[in-house]
Coordinates of C-alpha atoms in Angstrom, one line a residue:
Chain A
M1 CA 33.5 -25.6 -3.1
A2 CA 32.5 -26.1 1.2
E3 CA 31.4 -22.2 0.8
R4 CA 29.8 -22.4 -2.5
E5 CA 27.6 -24.7 -1.4
F6 CA 26.8 -23.2 2.1
R7 CA 25.6 -20.6 0.3
E8 CA 24.2 -22.7 -2.3
Q9 CA 21.6 -23.5 1.2
E10 CA 21.2 -19.2 2.5
L11 CA 19.7 -18.4 -0.8
P12 CA 16.2 -18.2 -0.9
E13 CA 14.4 -20.5 -3.7
Q14 CA 14.0 -18.2 -7.1
E15 CA 10.7 -17.4 -8.3
F16 CA 11.3 -15.5 -11.3
P17 CA 12.1 -16.8 -14.2
E18 CA 15.8 -16.1 -15.1
Q19 CA 17.8 -13.1 -16.9
D20 CA 20.4 -11.3 -18.4
P21 CA 21.2 -8.3 -16.8
V22 CA 23.5 -6.8 -18.4
K23 CA 21.2 -7.0 -20.8
L24 CA 19.1 -5.5 -18.5
Y25 CA 20.8 -2.6 -17.1
V26 CA 23.0 -1.1 -19.0
P27 CA 21.0 1.4 -21.1
K28 CA 20.4 1.2 -24.6
R29 CA 22.4 2.6 -26.2
K30 CA 21.0 2.4 -29.6
N31 CA 18.3 5.4 -31.4
L32 CA 18.6 7.8 -28.8
H33 CA 18.0 11.3 -28.3
T34 CA 15.1 12.8 -30.0
V35 CA 15.3 14.8 -26.8
R36 CA 18.5 17.0 -26.8
D37 CA 17.6 19.5 -24.9
P38 CA 19.9 20.4 -22.5
F39 CA 18.2 22.8 -21.2
A40 CA 15.0 20.0 -20.7
P41 CA 13.4 18.3 -17.5
V42 CA 14.5 15.7 -16.1
G43 CA 11.3 12.7 -15.6
V44 CA 11.7 10.6 -11.7
F45 CA 9.4 8.4 -11.0
D46 CA 8.3 6.0 -8.3
S47 CA 4.8 3.9 -6.5
G48 CA 5.1 6.6 -3.4
V49 CA 7.4 8.9 -1.7
G50 CA 10.2 6.8 -1.5
G51 CA 11.9 7.7 -5.0
L52 CA 11.8 10.9 -3.3
T53 CA 15.9 10.2 -0.8
V54 CA 16.7 9.5 -5.2
F55 CA 15.2 13.0 -5.5
R56 CA 17.0 14.3 -3.6
E57 CA 20.4 13.2 -4.2
I58 CA 19.6 14.0 -8.3
M59 CA 19.1 17.8 -6.3
R60 CA 22.4 17.6 -5.3
Q61 CA 24.8 16.5 -6.7
M62 CA 23.0 18.8 -10.4
P63 CA 21.8 21.5 -8.4
E64 CA 21.4 23.2 -12.3
E65 CA 19.7 20.2 -13.0
R66 CA 15.3 20.6 -13.7
L67 CA 13.0 18.1 -12.1
V68 CA 10.0 16.4 -12.3
Y69 CA 8.5 14.3 -9.9
F70 CA 6.0 11.2 -10.3
G71 CA 4.6 9.0 -7.6
D72 CA 1.6 6.2 -8.3
T73 CA -0.2 7.1 -5.4
A74 CA -3.1 6.2 -6.2
R75 CA -1.5 2.7 -7.1
L76 CA 1.3 2.5 -4.5
P77 CA 2.3 0.4 -3.5
Y78 CA 4.8 -1.5 -6.2
G79 CA 5.8 -4.6 -4.6
A80 CA 3.6 -7.3 -3.9
K81 CA 2.2 -6.4 -8.0
S82 CA 3.6 -9.1 -11.3
R83 CA 5.3 -8.1 -13.9
E84 CA 2.8 -7.3 -15.8
T85 CA 0.5 -5.1 -14.4
V86 CA 4.3 -2.9 -12.6
I87 CA 5.1 -3.3 -16.4
R88 CA 1.6 -1.3 -18.0
F89 CA 1.9 1.4 -14.8
S90 CA 5.5 2.1 -15.8
R91 CA 4.4 2.4 -19.3
Q92 CA 1.5 5.1 -18.5
I93 CA 3.9 6.8 -16.2
V94 CA 6.3 7.0 -19.1
R95 CA 4.4 8.7 -21.4
F96 CA 3.3 10.8 -18.9
L97 CA 6.7 11.7 -18.2
R98 CA 7.7 12.4 -22.2
S99 CA 4.2 15.0 -22.5
Q100 CA 6.4 17.3 -19.4
G101 CA 9.4 16.7 -22.4
V102 CA 11.7 15.5 -20.4
K103 CA 15.5 14.3 -21.3
A104 CA 15.8 11.6 -19.5
I105 CA 13.8 9.0 -17.0
V106 CA 15.4 7.4 -13.7
I107 CA 13.2 5.3 -12.2
A108 CA 13.4 5.3 -8.7
C109 CA 11.4 2.6 -7.3
N110 CA 13.1 -0.4 -7.0
T111 CA 10.2 -2.8 -8.4
A112 CA 9.5 -0.7 -11.3
S113 CA 13.4 -1.2 -12.4
S114 CA 13.4 -4.6 -11.8
F115 CA 10.6 -5.6 -13.5
A116 CA 10.2 -2.4 -16.1
L117 CA 13.5 -1.1 -17.1
E118 CA 14.9 -3.8 -20.3
T119 CA 11.3 -2.8 -21.4
L120 CA 11.1 0.9 -21.1
A121 CA 14.7 1.3 -21.7
R122 CA 13.7 -1.0 -25.1
E123 CA 11.0 0.8 -25.9
S124 CA 12.2 4.9 -25.3
D125 CA 14.9 7.3 -27.3
I126 CA 15.9 9.2 -24.2
P127 CA 18.3 7.5 -21.4
V128 CA 16.1 5.2 -19.6
I129 CA 18.0 4.3 -16.1
G130 CA 16.4 2.6 -13.1
V131 CA 18.6 2.6 -8.9
I132 CA 19.9 -1.2 -9.1
Y133 CA 22.7 -1.0 -11.7
A134 CA 24.7 1.6 -10.0
G135 CA 24.1 0.8 -6.5
A136 CA 25.2 -3.3 -7.7
L137 CA 28.2 -2.0 -9.4
T138 CA 29.5 0.2 -6.5
A139 CA 28.9 -3.4 -4.1
A140 CA 30.2 -5.4 -6.2
R141 CA 33.7 -3.3 -6.0
T142 CA 33.0 -2.6 -2.5
T143 CA 33.3 -5.9 -1.0
K144 CA 36.4 -6.9 0.5
N145 CA 36.0 -10.4 1.7
G146 CA 33.3 -11.4 -0.6
C147 CA 30.3 -11.8 0.8
V148 CA 27.9 -8.4 0.5
G149 CA 24.2 -8.4 2.3
V150 CA 21.2 -6.9 0.7
I151 CA 18.1 -5.6 2.2
G152 CA 14.8 -4.9 0.7
T153 CA 10.8 -5.0 0.5
R154 CA 9.3 -8.7 0.4
G155 CA 8.8 -7.7 -3.9
T156 CA 12.8 -7.2 -4.1
V157 CA 14.0 -9.7 -2.1
K158 CA 11.6 -12.3 -3.6
S159 CA 13.7 -10.7 -7.3
R160 CA 16.7 -11.2 -6.2
I161 CA 17.6 -8.8 -8.7
Y162 CA 20.3 -7.4 -6.7
E163 CA 22.1 -10.5 -6.6
Q164 CA 21.7 -11.2 -10.3
V165 CA 23.1 -8.0 -11.2
I166 CA 25.6 -7.8 -8.0
R167 CA 26.9 -12.1 -9.6
S168 CA 26.8 -11.0 -13.5
L169 CA 29.7 -8.4 -12.6
N170 CA 31.8 -11.2 -9.9
P171 CA 30.5 -14.2 -10.0
E172 CA 32.7 -14.8 -6.6
V173 CA 30.2 -12.5 -5.0
R174 CA 28.6 -14.4 -2.4
V175 CA 25.0 -12.6 -1.6
I176 CA 22.4 -12.9 1.3
Q177 CA 19.2 -11.2 1.2
K178 CA 17.2 -10.1 3.7
A179 CA 13.3 -8.4 3.5
C180 CA 12.8 -5.9 5.9
P181 CA 9.2 -5.0 5.3
L182 CA 8.3 -3.0 9.1
F183 CA 10.9 -0.9 7.7
V184 CA 8.3 1.1 5.4
P185 CA 5.5 1.7 7.4
L186 CA 8.2 2.3 10.1
V187 CA 9.7 4.8 8.3
E188 CA 6.2 6.6 7.4
E189 CA 4.8 6.4 11.1
G190 CA 8.7 8.7 11.6
L191 CA 10.0 7.1 13.9
I192 CA 13.2 7.0 12.6
H193 CA 15.3 7.4 15.8
D194 CA 12.9 5.4 18.0
S195 CA 13.3 2.5 20.5
V196 CA 11.5 0.1 18.2
T197 CA 12.9 0.6 15.0
D198 CA 15.9 -0.2 16.3
E199 CA 14.4 -3.8 18.1
I200 CA 13.2 -3.8 14.6
A201 CA 16.4 -3.7 12.8
S202 CA 18.0 -5.3 15.1
R203 CA 16.2 -8.5 14.4
Y204 CA 16.1 -7.5 11.0
L205 CA 20.5 -7.7 10.8
Q206 CA 21.1 -10.2 13.2
E207 CA 21.1 -13.0 10.3
L208 CA 23.4 -10.9 8.2
K209 CA 25.7 -9.8 10.7
G210 CA 26.3 -13.8 11.7
K211 CA 26.8 -14.0 8.2
Y212 CA 30.2 -11.9 7.7
V213 CA 28.7 -9.1 5.4
D214 CA 31.9 -6.1 4.8
T215 CA 29.3 -4.6 2.4
L216 CA 25.5 -3.6 2.6
V217 CA 23.4 -2.3 -0.1
L218 CA 19.9 -0.3 1.4
G219 CA 18.3 -1.9 -1.7
C220 CA 14.5 -0.4 -0.6
T221 CA 14.3 3.8 -2.0
H222 CA 13.3 4.1 2.1
Y223 CA 15.7 2.4 4.2
P224 CA 19.1 5.8 3.0
L225 CA 16.6 7.5 5.5
L226 CA 17.2 4.8 8.8
R227 CA 20.8 5.0 7.6
S228 CA 22.0 5.5 10.9
T229 CA 20.5 2.6 12.4
I230 CA 21.3 0.4 9.9
A231 CA 25.2 1.4 10.9
K232 CA 24.8 1.3 14.3
I233 CA 23.9 -1.9 14.4
M234 CA 25.9 -3.7 11.6
G235 CA 29.3 -1.5 12.7
D236 CA 31.5 0.7 11.2
E237 CA 33.0 -2.4 9.5
V238 CA 30.4 -2.9 6.9
T239 CA 30.3 -1.2 4.4
L240 CA 26.4 0.9 3.1
V241 CA 26.3 1.5 -0.5
N242 CA 22.8 3.6 -1.3
P243 CA 22.1 3.3 -4.2
A244 CA 19.9 6.9 -4.4
Y245 CA 23.4 7.8 -4.3
E246 CA 24.8 5.8 -7.2
T247 CA 22.3 6.7 -9.4
A248 CA 22.5 9.7 -9.6
V249 CA 26.3 9.9 -10.2
E250 CA 25.1 7.5 -12.7
L251 CA 22.8 10.4 -14.3
K252 CA 25.5 12.9 -13.7
E253 CA 28.0 10.8 -16.1
I254 CA 25.0 10.2 -19.0
L255 CA 23.8 13.1 -19.2
G256 CA 27.5 14.0 -19.2
R257 CA 28.8 11.8 -21.7
E258 CA 25.6 12.5 -23.6
K259 CA 26.2 16.2 -23.5
L260 CA 22.8 16.4 -21.9
L261 CA 23.5 18.3 -19.0
N262 CA 21.8 21.5 -17.5
P263 CA 24.4 24.2 -18.2
G264 CA 22.8 26.5 -15.5
Q265 CA 22.1 29.5 -17.3
V266 CA 18.0 30.6 -18.3
Q267 CA 17.4 30.2 -21.6
A268 CA 14.3 31.9 -22.2
D269 CA 12.6 30.4 -24.6
A270 CA 12.8 26.4 -22.9
A271 CA 11.8 28.3 -19.2
P272 CA 9.0 26.2 -18.3
A273 CA 6.1 28.8 -18.3
D274 CA 5.5 28.1 -14.5
G275 CA 9.5 29.0 -13.6
E276 CA 9.5 26.1 -11.1
Q277 CA 12.3 24.4 -11.1
Y278 CA 10.8 21.7 -9.2
R279 CA 7.8 20.0 -10.1
F280 CA 5.6 17.2 -8.3
F281 CA 2.9 15.2 -9.8
V282 CA 0.9 12.1 -8.6
S283 CA -2.2 9.7 -9.5
D284 CA -3.4 10.8 -6.4
L285 CA -3.9 13.5 -3.7
A286 CA -2.4 12.0 -1.0
E287 CA -1.7 13.7 2.0
S288 CA 0.8 12.0 3.1
F289 CA 3.1 12.9 -0.3
T290 CA 3.6 16.5 0.8
D291 CA 3.3 16.0 4.7
F292 CA 5.7 13.0 4.0
A293 CA 7.6 14.9 0.9
A294 CA 8.0 18.5 2.3
S295 CA 9.7 16.3 6.0
I296 CA 12.8 15.1 3.5
L297 CA 13.2 17.8 1.3
P298 CA 12.0 20.8 3.3
G299 CA 11.5 24.0 1.6
R300 CA 11.1 22.8 -2.0
V301 CA 7.5 21.4 -1.8
K302 CA 5.1 23.9 -2.9
N303 CA 2.3 21.6 -3.8
A304 CA 1.9 18.8 -5.9
Q305 CA 0.1 18.4 -8.9
K306 CA -3.4 15.6 -9.1
I307 CA -2.9 13.9 -12.9
E308 CA -5.1 10.7 -14.3
I309 CA -2.2 8.9 -14.8
E310 CA -4.1 5.9 -16.6
E311 CA -5.3 8.6 -19.0
Y312 CA -2.1 7.8 -20.3
Chain B
M1 CA -20.2 22.6 28.9
A2 CA -16.6 22.3 30.2
E3 CA -17.3 18.8 29.5
R4 CA -18.5 19.7 25.5
E5 CA -15.6 22.4 25.2
F6 CA -12.8 19.4 25.5
R7 CA -14.2 17.4 23.2
E8 CA -14.0 20.4 20.8
Q9 CA -10.3 21.0 21.7
E10 CA -9.7 17.2 21.4
L11 CA -11.2 16.5 17.7
P12 CA -8.9 16.9 14.7
E13 CA -9.9 19.0 12.4
Q14 CA -12.8 18.1 9.8
E15 CA -11.0 18.1 6.5
F16 CA -14.1 16.5 5.0
P17 CA -17.4 17.7 4.2
E18 CA -20.6 17.1 6.7
Q19 CA -23.3 14.5 5.1
D20 CA -25.9 13.0 6.1
P21 CA -25.1 9.5 7.6
V22 CA -28.6 8.3 7.4
K23 CA -28.6 9.2 4.5
L24 CA -25.3 7.9 3.8
Y25 CA -25.4 4.7 5.7
V26 CA -29.4 2.8 5.9
P27 CA -29.5 1.1 2.4
K28 CA -31.9 2.4 -0.2
R29 CA -35.5 -0.2 -0.4
K30 CA -36.2 1.0 -3.8
N31 CA -36.0 -0.5 -6.7
L32 CA -34.5 -4.0 -4.8
H33 CA -33.6 -6.8 -5.4
T34 CA -33.9 -7.4 -9.7
V35 CA -31.1 -11.0 -8.2
R36 CA -34.0 -12.9 -5.8
D37 CA -32.3 -15.9 -5.8
P38 CA -31.8 -17.0 -2.6
F39 CA -29.3 -19.8 -3.7
A40 CA -27.1 -16.6 -5.3
P41 CA -24.0 -15.4 -3.8
V42 CA -22.8 -13.5 -1.8
G43 CA -19.6 -10.6 -2.8
V44 CA -17.5 -9.6 -0.2
F45 CA -15.1 -7.1 -1.5
D46 CA -12.5 -4.8 -0.4
S47 CA -8.4 -3.2 -1.2
G48 CA -7.1 -6.2 0.3
V49 CA -6.6 -9.0 2.8
G50 CA -8.6 -7.6 5.4
G51 CA -12.3 -7.8 4.2
L52 CA -11.4 -11.5 4.9
T53 CA -12.2 -10.7 8.7
V54 CA -15.8 -9.9 7.6
F55 CA -15.7 -12.8 5.2
R56 CA -14.9 -14.9 8.3
E57 CA -17.6 -13.7 10.4
I58 CA -20.0 -14.5 7.5
M59 CA -18.9 -17.2 7.6
R60 CA -19.3 -18.4 10.6
Q61 CA -22.5 -16.6 11.0
M62 CA -24.1 -17.9 8.4
P63 CA -22.6 -21.3 7.1
E64 CA -25.2 -22.3 4.0
E65 CA -24.3 -19.2 1.9
R66 CA -21.7 -19.0 -0.9
L67 CA -19.5 -16.4 -0.7
V68 CA -17.4 -14.0 -3.7
Y69 CA -14.6 -12.2 -2.7
F70 CA -12.7 -10.0 -4.5
G71 CA -9.3 -8.4 -3.3
D72 CA -8.5 -5.2 -5.5
T73 CA -4.5 -5.8 -4.3
A74 CA -3.2 -4.2 -7.4
R75 CA -4.6 -0.7 -6.9
L76 CA -4.4 -1.3 -2.7
P77 CA -4.4 0.5 -0.1
Y78 CA -7.7 2.2 -0.1
G79 CA -6.7 4.7 2.8
A80 CA -5.2 7.0 1.6
K81 CA -7.0 7.6 -2.1
S82 CA -9.1 10.7 -2.6
R83 CA -12.7 9.4 -2.0
E84 CA -13.4 10.6 -6.7
T85 CA -10.8 7.5 -6.9
V86 CA -12.2 5.5 -4.0
I87 CA -15.8 5.3 -6.0
R88 CA -14.5 4.9 -9.0
F89 CA -12.9 1.9 -8.5
S90 CA -15.9 0.2 -6.0
R91 CA -18.3 0.8 -8.7
Q92 CA -15.5 -1.8 -11.0
I93 CA -15.5 -3.7 -8.5
V94 CA -19.3 -3.8 -8.4
R95 CA -20.0 -4.6 -12.1
F96 CA -17.1 -7.7 -11.9
L97 CA -19.4 -8.7 -8.4
R98 CA -22.4 -8.5 -10.4
S99 CA -21.2 -10.1 -13.1
Q100 CA -21.0 -13.4 -10.2
G101 CA -25.0 -12.9 -10.1
V102 CA -24.9 -11.8 -6.4
K103 CA -28.2 -11.2 -4.2
A104 CA -25.9 -9.0 -1.9
I105 CA -22.6 -7.1 -1.5
V106 CA -20.8 -6.5 1.5
I107 CA -17.8 -3.4 1.4
A108 CA -15.7 -5.5 4.0
C109 CA -13.4 -1.9 3.3
N110 CA -13.3 1.3 6.0
T111 CA -12.4 4.0 3.2
A112 CA -14.7 2.5 0.2
S113 CA -17.8 2.3 2.9
S114 CA -16.9 5.9 3.6
F115 CA -16.1 6.8 0.4
A116 CA -18.6 5.3 -1.9
L117 CA -21.7 3.7 -0.4
E118 CA -23.9 6.3 -0.5
T119 CA -23.2 5.9 -4.5
L120 CA -23.6 1.9 -4.6
A121 CA -26.6 1.8 -2.8
R122 CA -27.7 4.8 -5.2
E123 CA -27.4 2.9 -8.1
S124 CA -27.4 -1.1 -6.7
D125 CA -30.4 -2.9 -7.1
I126 CA -29.2 -5.6 -4.6
P127 CA -28.8 -4.5 -1.0
V128 CA -25.6 -3.3 -0.4
I129 CA -24.0 -2.5 2.9
G130 CA -20.9 -1.7 4.3
V131 CA -18.7 -2.6 7.7
I132 CA -19.5 1.2 9.5
Y133 CA -23.0 1.4 9.9
A134 CA -23.7 -1.3 12.4
G135 CA -20.2 -1.2 14.3
A136 CA -21.6 2.5 14.6
L137 CA -24.7 1.8 16.0
T138 CA -23.7 -1.0 18.3
A139 CA -21.5 1.4 19.9
A140 CA -24.1 3.4 19.5
R141 CA -25.8 1.7 22.5
T142 CA -23.2 -0.5 23.9
T143 CA -21.8 2.9 26.0
K144 CA -22.5 3.3 29.6
N145 CA -20.8 6.7 30.3
G146 CA -21.2 8.0 26.6
C147 CA -17.5 7.9 26.1
V148 CA -16.6 5.9 22.5
G149 CA -13.4 5.3 21.6
V150 CA -12.8 4.5 17.8
I151 CA -9.0 3.3 16.2
G152 CA -8.8 3.0 12.7
T153 CA -6.5 3.6 9.7
R154 CA -5.7 7.0 8.8
G155 CA -7.8 7.5 6.6
T156 CA -10.9 7.0 8.7
V157 CA -10.1 8.9 11.7
K158 CA -9.6 11.7 8.9
S159 CA -12.6 11.1 8.1
R160 CA -14.8 11.0 10.9
I161 CA -17.0 8.6 9.5
Y162 CA -17.8 6.7 12.6
E163 CA -17.6 9.4 14.4
Q164 CA -20.5 11.5 11.9
V165 CA -22.6 7.6 12.1
I166 CA -23.1 7.5 16.4
R167 CA -23.5 10.9 17.0
S168 CA -25.9 10.7 13.9
L169 CA -27.4 7.5 16.2
N170 CA -26.6 9.5 20.0
P171 CA -25.0 13.2 19.7
E172 CA -24.6 12.9 23.5
V173 CA -21.7 10.6 22.8
R174 CA -18.8 11.6 23.0
V175 CA -15.9 10.1 20.3
I176 CA -12.2 10.0 20.3
Q177 CA -10.2 8.8 17.8
K178 CA -6.9 7.7 17.1
A179 CA -5.2 6.1 14.3
C180 CA -2.7 3.9 14.5
P181 CA -1.0 3.4 10.5
L182 CA 1.3 0.7 12.2
F183 CA -1.2 -1.7 13.5
V184 CA -1.9 -2.9 9.8
P185 CA 1.7 -3.7 8.8
L186 CA 2.5 -5.4 11.9
V187 CA -0.4 -7.4 11.6
E188 CA 1.0 -8.5 7.7
E189 CA 4.5 -9.5 9.4
G190 CA 2.6 -12.2 11.5
L191 CA 3.8 -10.3 14.3
I192 CA 0.3 -10.5 15.8
H193 CA 1.8 -11.8 20.0
D194 CA 4.9 -10.2 19.7
S195 CA 7.0 -7.2 22.0
V196 CA 7.1 -4.9 19.2
T197 CA 3.4 -5.0 18.9
D198 CA 2.7 -5.3 22.9
E199 CA 4.7 -1.9 22.9
I200 CA 3.0 0.2 19.7
A201 CA -0.5 -0.9 21.0
S202 CA 1.0 0.7 24.1
R203 CA 1.7 3.9 22.6
Y204 CA -1.6 4.4 20.7
L205 CA -4.0 3.7 23.2
Q206 CA -2.2 5.7 26.3
E207 CA -4.0 7.9 25.1
L208 CA -7.5 6.8 24.6
K209 CA -7.4 4.9 27.9
G210 CA -6.5 8.6 30.3
K211 CA -10.2 10.0 28.4
Y212 CA -12.0 7.2 29.8
V213 CA -13.5 5.4 27.0
D214 CA -16.1 2.2 28.0
T215 CA -16.4 1.1 24.7
L216 CA -14.1 1.2 21.7
V217 CA -14.4 0.0 18.0
L218 CA -11.9 -1.8 16.5
G219 CA -13.2 0.0 12.6
C220 CA -10.1 -0.9 10.6
T221 CA -10.9 -5.0 9.5
H222 CA -7.1 -6.1 10.3
Y223 CA -7.4 -4.8 13.9
P224 CA -9.7 -8.2 15.9
L225 CA -6.6 -9.5 14.6
L226 CA -4.8 -7.9 17.8
R227 CA -8.4 -8.4 19.7
S228 CA -6.8 -9.8 23.0
T229 CA -3.8 -7.0 22.6
I230 CA -6.1 -4.5 22.6
A231 CA -8.5 -6.2 25.2
K232 CA -5.1 -6.6 27.4
I233 CA -4.4 -3.1 27.8
M234 CA -7.6 -1.4 27.7
G235 CA -8.8 -3.9 30.3
D236 CA -12.0 -5.2 30.9
E237 CA -13.8 -2.5 32.0
V238 CA -13.8 -1.4 28.1
T239 CA -16.1 -3.0 25.3
L240 CA -15.3 -3.8 22.5
V241 CA -16.8 -3.9 19.5
N242 CA -15.7 -5.8 16.0
P243 CA -17.7 -4.0 13.2
A244 CA -16.6 -7.4 11.2
Y245 CA -19.6 -9.4 13.9
E246 CA -21.7 -7.3 13.0
T247 CA -21.5 -6.4 9.8
A248 CA -22.5 -10.6 9.8
V249 CA -25.2 -9.4 11.8
E250 CA -27.1 -6.7 9.4
L251 CA -26.2 -8.3 6.4
K252 CA -28.4 -11.9 8.1
E253 CA -31.1 -9.7 9.4
I254 CA -31.4 -8.2 6.1
L255 CA -31.2 -11.5 3.9
G256 CA -33.8 -12.8 5.9
R257 CA -36.1 -9.5 6.4
E258 CA -35.5 -10.1 2.4
K259 CA -36.1 -13.7 2.1
L260 CA -32.5 -14.5 0.5
L261 CA -30.7 -16.6 3.0
N262 CA -29.8 -19.8 1.4
P263 CA -32.4 -22.3 2.4
G264 CA -28.9 -24.3 1.9
Q265 CA -30.1 -28.0 0.4
V266 CA -28.9 -27.7 -3.5
Q267 CA -30.5 -26.3 -6.0
A268 CA -29.7 -28.2 -8.9
D269 CA -29.6 -25.4 -11.7
A270 CA -28.6 -22.8 -9.3
A271 CA -25.3 -24.6 -8.1
P272 CA -22.3 -23.4 -9.4
A273 CA -20.4 -24.9 -12.0
D274 CA -17.2 -25.0 -9.9
G275 CA -19.1 -26.2 -7.1
E276 CA -17.6 -24.3 -4.8
Q277 CA -18.6 -22.5 -1.9
Y278 CA -16.2 -19.9 -1.3
R279 CA -14.2 -17.8 -4.3
F280 CA -11.4 -15.9 -3.9
F281 CA -10.2 -13.4 -6.6
V282 CA -7.7 -10.4 -6.8
S283 CA -6.9 -7.5 -9.2
D284 CA -3.1 -8.7 -9.1
L285 CA -1.5 -12.6 -7.7
A286 CA 0.2 -11.0 -5.0
E287 CA 1.6 -14.3 -3.0
S288 CA 0.5 -11.5 0.2
F289 CA -3.0 -12.6 -0.5
T290 CA -2.9 -16.5 0.3
D291 CA -0.7 -16.8 2.4
F292 CA -2.6 -14.1 5.0
A293 CA -5.9 -14.8 3.8
A294 CA -4.3 -19.3 4.3
S295 CA -3.5 -18.1 7.9
I296 CA -7.5 -16.5 9.1
L297 CA -9.2 -19.0 7.3
P298 CA -7.5 -22.0 7.6
G299 CA -8.6 -25.1 4.3
R300 CA -11.4 -22.8 3.1
V301 CA -8.8 -20.8 0.2
K302 CA -7.8 -23.8 -2.4
N303 CA -6.3 -20.4 -4.8
A304 CA -7.4 -17.0 -6.6
Q305 CA -8.3 -16.2 -9.5
K306 CA -6.7 -13.0 -11.3
I307 CA -9.1 -10.9 -12.7
E308 CA -8.7 -7.6 -14.3
I309 CA -10.3 -5.6 -12.8
E310 CA -9.7 -2.1 -15.0
E311 CA -11.5 -4.2 -17.9
Y312 CA -15.2 -3.8 -15.7

């Protein structure tokens, strides 16, 4: 009981209404699959470039799949936006991705997964998955001492979404959260291996080290790029959970179950007119998109096409 | 001539079409002032919180003025967005501010000043001023050795807007630019006096120190909050130019010339129904707005009201 009291003190105040995480995070099964074409692409979206770490994991684990990426570069970041705004933006993006004939959608953004997954999955007749459930499930299964750390942006931490999902899976798990707002700008400035990033990471993670977490969720799509720095500070005894990796595993499982995995043979009438396996769309021609995308997907990003997302 | 060749090599490539800075930055005089009420408020807008440093300077220099602030927190930051998108967003904001009966508008955002001032001033019948012209003019007048440094976000530096305006005022001035993308997140993380910020600032500014600038323009609205750190690194021999201060001076001059300065007496029928001298509107309820606003305008920010900017 002392343990439980301690946890109650440590956690920040609840700011969003409680929800049923199971209802939220298990894809709806009814009315699925009006697009039942295994050769159709998978849609992946994020507020900007961060979701490319999820895109990369899907490429690695399912090299036969065609992928369409959308980065909402005109309106990023989502982290400080309200639930209502994020749902509105996400609906527009889903309408755009549906116009590209996708067979499934991956919300590769923690904020949009947290705020919009339930709504989008309810409204959709194809599978829609977010980045939170798979990472939370892995964390709940991995921890041995029942103490899981979660790092993310201010928005993700404030939403307490990982905590809700992890504890819905195992109410005995204690979840310690820590916001690391400088990680994204440091990564985007290219300071991935740098003394300043080491110093900032040490400050952010010190608090978690003092609380004996044995499992740490990288709860922001940029953070896998700082994996080695974070691993060095946390030490070998802490297992890092990368939701990007786990989400790709979950996607593969769902596509397999639904017989929607791309068999990898060319089907002439289903092939895209432009023949591209990977296509990238943005809501604004942010040069940082192509620079960053090229740096994490070398040779894969020919160009990104701008679309007017507000028209969808 | 060796000097000139050196400059040509040092400057980054031009990426935006050249424009006539005089045409761009001097407010249009024709058809002005359909709202000619000195008791009306001045509208100030930015993509987020940065413009509050300009708001603060106007408060200090013109304590009688009523001010309406709009921060586009749903769509920030503007720095990486295209000219076309920034103009579209800025037009919506001007329509909103006009609905509040403003007598003049200050674009307290470098990106919007750079991309949208010409269009907005042309379309408007009240004075519209940006943050770039006044700072550039002061820099051109201040430098003794003809070597001016400009620091800003990636977007501002890439636009080369300060360089264009400074050199239109004095073609003999050499302008050295340096993007400092981590300054904004460091300020917003509250690390204003911190060893990490000192280290990052040293790295960014080293390049400018080696080039003998005697005048440095703080070309981003957040940067005045790092003034003491920047001053320490640059040394006493370098004059820092704060465009927020210079813009407030310019506003006062224009309002004075147009007989639009608020005389400070209460005019019953012109007083706002809510009696507030300073009002704040945002496009999304970003908590960071009120936190940050309260930190730089202590006691002045009671609340910020959310409006649907896309409906304007």
